[in-house]
């Protein structure tokens, strides 16, 4: 295999994730699923070989959306629960119990219902009688998932509970609280029992967990994805536990309730400080922690509880019985890490061997005495009654790894993306940069020794040099080259805050068609030789409309004058032209709403946005980005890949509402030249990207996003200057001494847009331009993030776990050194400057 062939294989792994044909059939049949993996085409069992899987196939046969590692054991195969149903940042503690649930409306002292008018008093969640399901405790709420899919999942946040959860009788009259209880017919009854008879001998009828809430949410009734029902009625929930005692659940709930009680007040931040704008097309506003010390203490307390619950399991050594080969040799110690997908994170431990990379998720089992284990990944657990790793592990085979790339975990530089040949990539995050770098070194050495060729790393200088050479030689098209640059600049399909960014190429999306002949797939209706049909790629979106940009510039100059009169202002108050960004989680989900609705509901607090602000028309969206003062967003790669047409089609039948004109928001409205075909639209868009006009002008857009005009004086001169928080680096975030300010800075940067890492320190050459005048391509590249090494040397000690003599025939030959030596790693190299005016 030649180096060029290996490069091409690696680049093929960069393509956008595509839903499989089977997943498309499921969605078109009208059914919906809860996890991101199944909902968006990422099957949990095919994303990696699952140790112990009953499937005869050991390798996947298609490229899919990034998986969401949700429940997939036999008991949980049909589970509707997903962490996407929780609040932004909330964690599932992986504690769940089999229960019977009942509920009744509470009355005030006057005997009147206290419903505030925001909920349905007759909601089924308020009048349940002996409903079987599973009760789950999370870091900020308690969740009940009925076994019947016709009933919605109930989430009761701790902050809406009127009293701390407590124990009560399981088969006695319901306790009255401040008033009484309404019967199903609405009559007041102070002596009604909870409806549990003696017909179920498994129920622990002497004790029940009791919750009293003034407000709760109902989600996914009839398994339909849609806005959550906010029930604003005081309700008492009573959960009788099967097979186990509620004592442990109540103990944990009390701790979390006390934490939440001290953190009642939350605050929100606007998209950009000191910037007034219309909210049309702005990303969702994410609640931020209060700046008060009590809020910070509450957050720390909650994190301590999460660590108390999950920590012992995460620290448990990797179960080497999961190895597939008797002679398999571990190359690393037990590594704490996480697998990340958009808005989700699956914690666990990992181990690298000479055969592959293993990941063992932390999925503690349920508390049932019958041995049922909750939330296993990829099948039933090997352990029965133990609380800890589910026993199943995922392995990504060494011979299927095509490339790797360094990635960010929020604002921490400790992620690693592994690109595979027969499935989509996987994003792992480690405890620190040093562990990540050592894993990269070991993987690279192992694969290079087998293939006699270096393993491509998309964030290395050598890869960018090779990609530039292949593009200029015509061996990479524009689409593939932009994928390479995005990956090199830290962008990933797994990270909504750093999603790959692509340009608006065309400017003709309206009804000015001059030719109605659609017989030819690439009709002359859209003339690619006419510059008027193209967007000016030398200007950022914010400068495409000169009149609108004049307003941006006037505001910028007023900030300059204000800064001169306040010389003590920090860098975070530096003047800027645009308060919004061209790429942010809200903008990515704006485009992907039809295939990632639960992600949007998570960011929008359980609601879809106003219909007129949803992505309903290509033409309307383009008009917004050139006229709306709050909208300067670019596109995403899916707009140029015909295999990703699903994001334009409402195949799930989502109820997205009606526009003010009365028109229903359904499939995205396409330009006339697309002939109502999503695939045709994407093919034409791709053809425009590969056109001669775009190829000639694309280097100027690359300068704006990845090059000399992306920051500093070059950005100012190019009218491309964004809010200072868009340029903040991990080092600058870490240097913020105040924990509250650091948390707010990190959250604002990741939620509201980050400028990609700079790749080029000189203007990007044209496709036919000889770069020999620079000496070589190395003179074009920055010496910051693109360096190929973070200083971890080959002789750095890194201990593999000691193996017992004769354990499955394995030995511990090699790498038997002190694990504590890992702390001696060091990193070198300067970082990208982030002051936009440097």
PDB file of C-alpha atoms in Angstrom, residues 407 417 419 425 427 486-487 490-496 498-500:
ATOM      1  CA  UNK A 407      -9.586  16.609  19.729  1.00  0.00           C
ATOM      2  CA  UNK A 417     -10.758  10.655  17.557  1.00  0.00           C
ATOM      3  CA  UNK A 419     -11.197   6.850  12.334  1.00  0.00           C
ATOM      4  CA  UNK A 425     -15.196   7.296  13.963  1.00  0.00           C
ATOM      5  CA  UNK A 427     -14.272  10.196  19.988  1.00  0.00           C
ATOM      6  CA  UNK A 486     -11.815  21.021   9.268  1.00  0.00           C
ATOM      7  CA  UNK A 487     -10.431  17.896  10.880  1.00  0.00           C
ATOM      8  CA  UNK A 490     -10.096  20.455  15.566  1.00  0.00           C
ATOM      9  CA  UNK A 491     -13.597  20.072  14.098  1.00  0.00           C
ATOM     10  CA  UNK A 492     -15.530  16.829  14.566  1.00  0.00           C
ATOM     11  CA  UNK A 493     -18.988  15.428  13.802  1.00  0.00           C
ATOM     12  CA  UNK A 494     -19.109  14.254  17.427  1.00  0.00           C
ATOM     13  CA  UNK A 495     -18.795  17.782  18.840  1.00  0.00           C
ATOM     14  CA  UNK A 496     -21.602  20.267  18.142  1.00  0.00           C
ATOM     15  CA  UNK A 498     -16.797  22.333  16.905  1.00  0.00           C
ATOM     16  CA  UNK A 499     -18.834  20.895  14.056  1.00  0.00           C
ATOM     17  CA  UNK A 500     -17.211  21.052  10.587  1.00  0.00           C
TER      18      UNK A 500
END
